[in-house]
mmCIF file of C-alpha atoms in Angstrom:
data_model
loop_
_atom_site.group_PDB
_atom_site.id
_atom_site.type_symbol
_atom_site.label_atom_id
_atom_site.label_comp_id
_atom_site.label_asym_id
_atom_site.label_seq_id
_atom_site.Cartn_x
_atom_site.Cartn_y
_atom_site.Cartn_z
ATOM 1 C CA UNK V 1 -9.209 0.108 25.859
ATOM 2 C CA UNK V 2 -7.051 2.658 23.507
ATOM 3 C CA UNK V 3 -4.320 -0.061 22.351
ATOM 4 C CA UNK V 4 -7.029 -2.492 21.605
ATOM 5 C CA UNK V 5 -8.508 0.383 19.355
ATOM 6 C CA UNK V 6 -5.217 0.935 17.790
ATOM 7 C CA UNK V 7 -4.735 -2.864 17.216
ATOM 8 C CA UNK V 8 -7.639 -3.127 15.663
ATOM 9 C CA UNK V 9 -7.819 -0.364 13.289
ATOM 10 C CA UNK V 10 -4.189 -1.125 12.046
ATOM 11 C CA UNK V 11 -5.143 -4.989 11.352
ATOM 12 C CA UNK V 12 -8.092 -3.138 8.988
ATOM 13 C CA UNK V 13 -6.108 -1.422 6.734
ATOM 14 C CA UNK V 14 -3.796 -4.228 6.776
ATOM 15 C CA UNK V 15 -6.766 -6.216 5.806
ATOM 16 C CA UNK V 16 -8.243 -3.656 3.524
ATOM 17 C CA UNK V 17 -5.298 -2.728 1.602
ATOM 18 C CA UNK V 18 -4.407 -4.577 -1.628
ATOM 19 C CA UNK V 19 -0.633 -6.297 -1.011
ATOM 20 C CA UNK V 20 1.804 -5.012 -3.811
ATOM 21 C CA UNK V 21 1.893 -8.216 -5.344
ATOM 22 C CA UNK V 22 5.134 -9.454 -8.056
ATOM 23 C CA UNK V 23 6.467 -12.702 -9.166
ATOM 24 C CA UNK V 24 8.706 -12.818 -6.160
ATOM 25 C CA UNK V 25 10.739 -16.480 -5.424
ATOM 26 C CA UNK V 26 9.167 -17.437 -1.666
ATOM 27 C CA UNK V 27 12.456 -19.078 -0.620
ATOM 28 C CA UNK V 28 14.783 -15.817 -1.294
ATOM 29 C CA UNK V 29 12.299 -13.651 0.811
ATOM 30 C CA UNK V 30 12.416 -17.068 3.574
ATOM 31 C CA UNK V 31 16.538 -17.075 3.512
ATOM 32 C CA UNK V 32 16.598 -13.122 3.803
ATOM 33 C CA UNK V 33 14.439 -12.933 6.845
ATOM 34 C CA UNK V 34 16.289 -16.232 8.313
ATOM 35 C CA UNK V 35 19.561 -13.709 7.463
ATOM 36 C CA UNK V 36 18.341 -11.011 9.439
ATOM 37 C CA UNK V 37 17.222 -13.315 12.189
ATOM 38 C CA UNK V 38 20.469 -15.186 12.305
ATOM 39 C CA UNK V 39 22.126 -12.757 14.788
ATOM 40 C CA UNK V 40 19.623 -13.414 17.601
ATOM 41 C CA UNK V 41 19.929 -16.824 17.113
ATOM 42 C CA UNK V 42 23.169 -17.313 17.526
ATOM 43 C CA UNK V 43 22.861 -15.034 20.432
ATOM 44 C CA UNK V 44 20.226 -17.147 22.180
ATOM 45 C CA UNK V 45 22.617 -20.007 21.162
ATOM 46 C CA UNK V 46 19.599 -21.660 18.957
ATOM 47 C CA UNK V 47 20.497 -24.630 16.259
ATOM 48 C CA UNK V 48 18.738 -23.390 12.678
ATOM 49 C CA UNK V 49 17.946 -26.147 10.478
ATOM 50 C CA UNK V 50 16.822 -24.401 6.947
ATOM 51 C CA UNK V 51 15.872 -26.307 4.121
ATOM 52 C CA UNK V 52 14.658 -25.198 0.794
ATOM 53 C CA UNK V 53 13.259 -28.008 -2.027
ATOM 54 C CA UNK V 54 15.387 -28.290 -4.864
ATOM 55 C CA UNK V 55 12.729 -27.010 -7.545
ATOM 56 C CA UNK V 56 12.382 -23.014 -5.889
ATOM 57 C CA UNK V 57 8.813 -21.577 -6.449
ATOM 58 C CA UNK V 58 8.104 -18.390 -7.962
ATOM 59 C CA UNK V 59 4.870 -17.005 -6.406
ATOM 60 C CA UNK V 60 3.004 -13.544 -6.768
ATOM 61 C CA UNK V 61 3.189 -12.079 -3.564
ATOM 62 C CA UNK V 62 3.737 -8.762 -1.844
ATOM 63 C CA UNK V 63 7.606 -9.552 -0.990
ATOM 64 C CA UNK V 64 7.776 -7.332 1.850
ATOM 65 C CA UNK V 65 4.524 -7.790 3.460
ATOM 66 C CA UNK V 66 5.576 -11.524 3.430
ATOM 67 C CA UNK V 67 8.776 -11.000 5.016
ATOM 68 C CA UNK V 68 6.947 -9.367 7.708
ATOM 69 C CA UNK V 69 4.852 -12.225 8.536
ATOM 70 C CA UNK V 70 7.439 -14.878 8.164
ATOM 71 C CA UNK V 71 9.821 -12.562 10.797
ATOM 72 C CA UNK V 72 6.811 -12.131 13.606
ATOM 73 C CA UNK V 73 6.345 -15.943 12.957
ATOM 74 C CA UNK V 74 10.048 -16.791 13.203
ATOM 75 C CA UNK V 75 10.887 -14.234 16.073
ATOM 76 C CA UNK V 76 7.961 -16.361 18.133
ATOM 77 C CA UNK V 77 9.282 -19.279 17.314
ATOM 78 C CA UNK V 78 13.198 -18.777 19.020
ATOM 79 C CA UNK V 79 11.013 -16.497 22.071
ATOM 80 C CA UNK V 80 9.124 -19.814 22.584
ATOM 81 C CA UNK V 81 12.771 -21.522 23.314
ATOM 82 C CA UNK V 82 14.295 -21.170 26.617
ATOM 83 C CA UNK V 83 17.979 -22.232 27.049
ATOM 84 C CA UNK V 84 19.059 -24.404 23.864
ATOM 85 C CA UNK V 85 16.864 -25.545 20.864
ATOM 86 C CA UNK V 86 16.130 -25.777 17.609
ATOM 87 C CA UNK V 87 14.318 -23.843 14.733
ATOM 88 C CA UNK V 88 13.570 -25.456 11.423
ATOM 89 C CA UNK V 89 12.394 -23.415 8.583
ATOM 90 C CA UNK V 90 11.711 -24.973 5.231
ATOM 91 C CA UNK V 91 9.768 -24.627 2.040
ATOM 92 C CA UNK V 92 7.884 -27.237 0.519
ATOM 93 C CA UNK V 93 5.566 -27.666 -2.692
ATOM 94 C CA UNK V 94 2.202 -29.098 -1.327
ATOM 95 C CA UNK V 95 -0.936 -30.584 -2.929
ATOM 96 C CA UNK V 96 -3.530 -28.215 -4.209
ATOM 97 C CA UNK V 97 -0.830 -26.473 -6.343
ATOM 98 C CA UNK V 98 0.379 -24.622 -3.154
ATOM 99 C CA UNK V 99 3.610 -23.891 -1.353
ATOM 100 C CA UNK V 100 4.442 -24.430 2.315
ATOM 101 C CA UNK V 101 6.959 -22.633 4.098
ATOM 102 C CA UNK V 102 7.005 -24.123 7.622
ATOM 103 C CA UNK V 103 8.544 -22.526 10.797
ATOM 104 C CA UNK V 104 9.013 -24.978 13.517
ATOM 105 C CA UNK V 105 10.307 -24.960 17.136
ATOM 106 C CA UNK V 106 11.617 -27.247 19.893
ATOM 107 C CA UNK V 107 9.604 -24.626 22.902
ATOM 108 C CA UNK V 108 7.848 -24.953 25.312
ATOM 109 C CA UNK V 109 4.654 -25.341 23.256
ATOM 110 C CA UNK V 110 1.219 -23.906 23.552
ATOM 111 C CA UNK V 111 -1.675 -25.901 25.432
ATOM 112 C CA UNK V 112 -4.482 -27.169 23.258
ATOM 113 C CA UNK V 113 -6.920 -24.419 25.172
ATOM 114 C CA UNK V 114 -4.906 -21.402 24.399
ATOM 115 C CA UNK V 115 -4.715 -22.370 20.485
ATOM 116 C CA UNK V 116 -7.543 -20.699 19.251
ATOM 117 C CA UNK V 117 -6.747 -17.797 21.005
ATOM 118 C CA UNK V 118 -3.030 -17.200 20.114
ATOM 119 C CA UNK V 119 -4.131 -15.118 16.867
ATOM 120 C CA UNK V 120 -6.189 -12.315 18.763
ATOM 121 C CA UNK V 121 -4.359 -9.144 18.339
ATOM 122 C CA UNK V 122 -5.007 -8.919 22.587
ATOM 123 C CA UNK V 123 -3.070 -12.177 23.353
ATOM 124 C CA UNK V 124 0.108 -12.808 25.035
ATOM 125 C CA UNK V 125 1.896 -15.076 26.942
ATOM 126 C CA UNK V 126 4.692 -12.372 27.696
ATOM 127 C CA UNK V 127 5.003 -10.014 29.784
ATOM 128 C CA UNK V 128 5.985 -7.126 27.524
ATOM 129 C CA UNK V 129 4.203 -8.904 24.067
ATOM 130 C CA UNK V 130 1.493 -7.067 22.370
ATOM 131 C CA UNK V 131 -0.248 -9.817 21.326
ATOM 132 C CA UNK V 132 0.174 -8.399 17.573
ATOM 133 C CA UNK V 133 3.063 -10.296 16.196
ATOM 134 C CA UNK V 134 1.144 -13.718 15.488
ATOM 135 C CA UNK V 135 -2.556 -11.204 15.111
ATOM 136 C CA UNK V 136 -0.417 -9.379 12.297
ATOM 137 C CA UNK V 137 1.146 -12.194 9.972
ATOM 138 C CA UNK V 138 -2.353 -14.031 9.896
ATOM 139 C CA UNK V 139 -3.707 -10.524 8.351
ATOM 140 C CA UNK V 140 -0.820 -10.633 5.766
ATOM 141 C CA UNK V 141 -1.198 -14.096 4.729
ATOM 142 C CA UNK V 142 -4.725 -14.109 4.358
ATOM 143 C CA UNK V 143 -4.303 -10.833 2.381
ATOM 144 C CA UNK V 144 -2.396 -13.114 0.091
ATOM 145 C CA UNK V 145 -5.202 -15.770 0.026
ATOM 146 C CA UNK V 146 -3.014 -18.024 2.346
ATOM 147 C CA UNK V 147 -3.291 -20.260 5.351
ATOM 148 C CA UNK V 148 -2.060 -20.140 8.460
ATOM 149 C CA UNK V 149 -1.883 -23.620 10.029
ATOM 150 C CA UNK V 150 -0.595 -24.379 13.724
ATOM 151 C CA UNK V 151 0.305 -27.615 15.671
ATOM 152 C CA UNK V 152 1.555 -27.827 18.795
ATOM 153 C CA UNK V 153 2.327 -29.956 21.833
ATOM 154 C CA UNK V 154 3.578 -28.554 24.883
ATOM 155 C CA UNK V 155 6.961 -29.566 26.403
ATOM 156 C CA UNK V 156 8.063 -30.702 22.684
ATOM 157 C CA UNK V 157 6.856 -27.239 20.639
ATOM 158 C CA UNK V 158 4.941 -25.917 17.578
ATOM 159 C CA UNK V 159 5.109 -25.667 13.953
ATOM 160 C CA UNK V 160 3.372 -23.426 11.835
ATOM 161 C CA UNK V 161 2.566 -23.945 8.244
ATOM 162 C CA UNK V 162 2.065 -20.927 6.036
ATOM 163 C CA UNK V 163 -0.006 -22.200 2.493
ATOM 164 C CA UNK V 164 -0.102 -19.851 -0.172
ATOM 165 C CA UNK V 165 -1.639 -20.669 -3.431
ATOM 166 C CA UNK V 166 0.837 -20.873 -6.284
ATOM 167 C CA UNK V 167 -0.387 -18.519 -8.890
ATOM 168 C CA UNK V 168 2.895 -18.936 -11.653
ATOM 169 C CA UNK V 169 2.825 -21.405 -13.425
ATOM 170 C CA UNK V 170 6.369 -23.389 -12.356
ATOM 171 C CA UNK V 171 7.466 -26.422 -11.009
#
């Protein structure tokens, strides 16, 4: 199948190719994407709940690469909503010197089978979806030695964690 082909050679180079990596502060590339989503949102009438920790980690990242990821994650998240909800995003310092950003929705959820299956660049649960958006920021975030974490429940929704290693040293 061509698109499959397509799919899969673009998730290679994403793979393949080195990120453009910087000190870059995570929460200024989270509140710019949350910006540019912010007009859908309120379109789709969704309550955003954003909260950054006080102490703002500088990481060494590939700033837009990671915006990319964190707007396919975050543009799933308010698709997942139907009617009124809410999207939390946050950023968190976690154990293992590493930093959590967490994207979490009030959706319908995903059932426990379809989990492991939601990352395949061949998966959707909409009609018009690609599969690629969730296949695509998994690619970038393990290019950045990351994690990509997922809990969900369905009828109450799911929250993904993104953990990247923190790489500067700051508090």
């Amino acid at each position: 199948h061509l698109a499959c082909q397509v799919v899969y050679h673009f998730l290679l180079c994403v793979r393949r190719s080195e990120p453009q990596c910087s000190a870059a502060e995570v929460a200024a590339s989270v509140v710019q994407v949350v910006e540019l989503a912010e007009s859908e949102l309120r379109r789709r009438q969704l309550r955003l709940v954003h909260h950054v920790a006080a102490r703002r980690p500088v990481l060494v990242m590939d700033e837009n690469r990671m915006r990319q990821a964190l707007l396919n994650l975050i543009k799933n998240a308010f698709e997942a909503i139907s009617g009124t909800g809410t999207l939390a995003v946050s950023v968190k310092s976690r154990p293992q010197n590493r930093v959590g950003i967490e994207i979490a929705d009030t959706g319908a959820g995903i059932p426990a089978g379809k989990l492991e299956r939601i990352f395949s660049p061949d998966y959707s649960t909409k009609e018009k979806g690609l599969g690629l958006g969730l296949a695509i920021a998994l690619a970038i975030i393990r290019a950045h030695d990351g994690e990509l974490k997922v809990a969900s429940e369905p009828g109450r929704g799911t929250t993904f964690e993104i953990l990247l290693p923190r790489r500067i040293d700051n508090a």
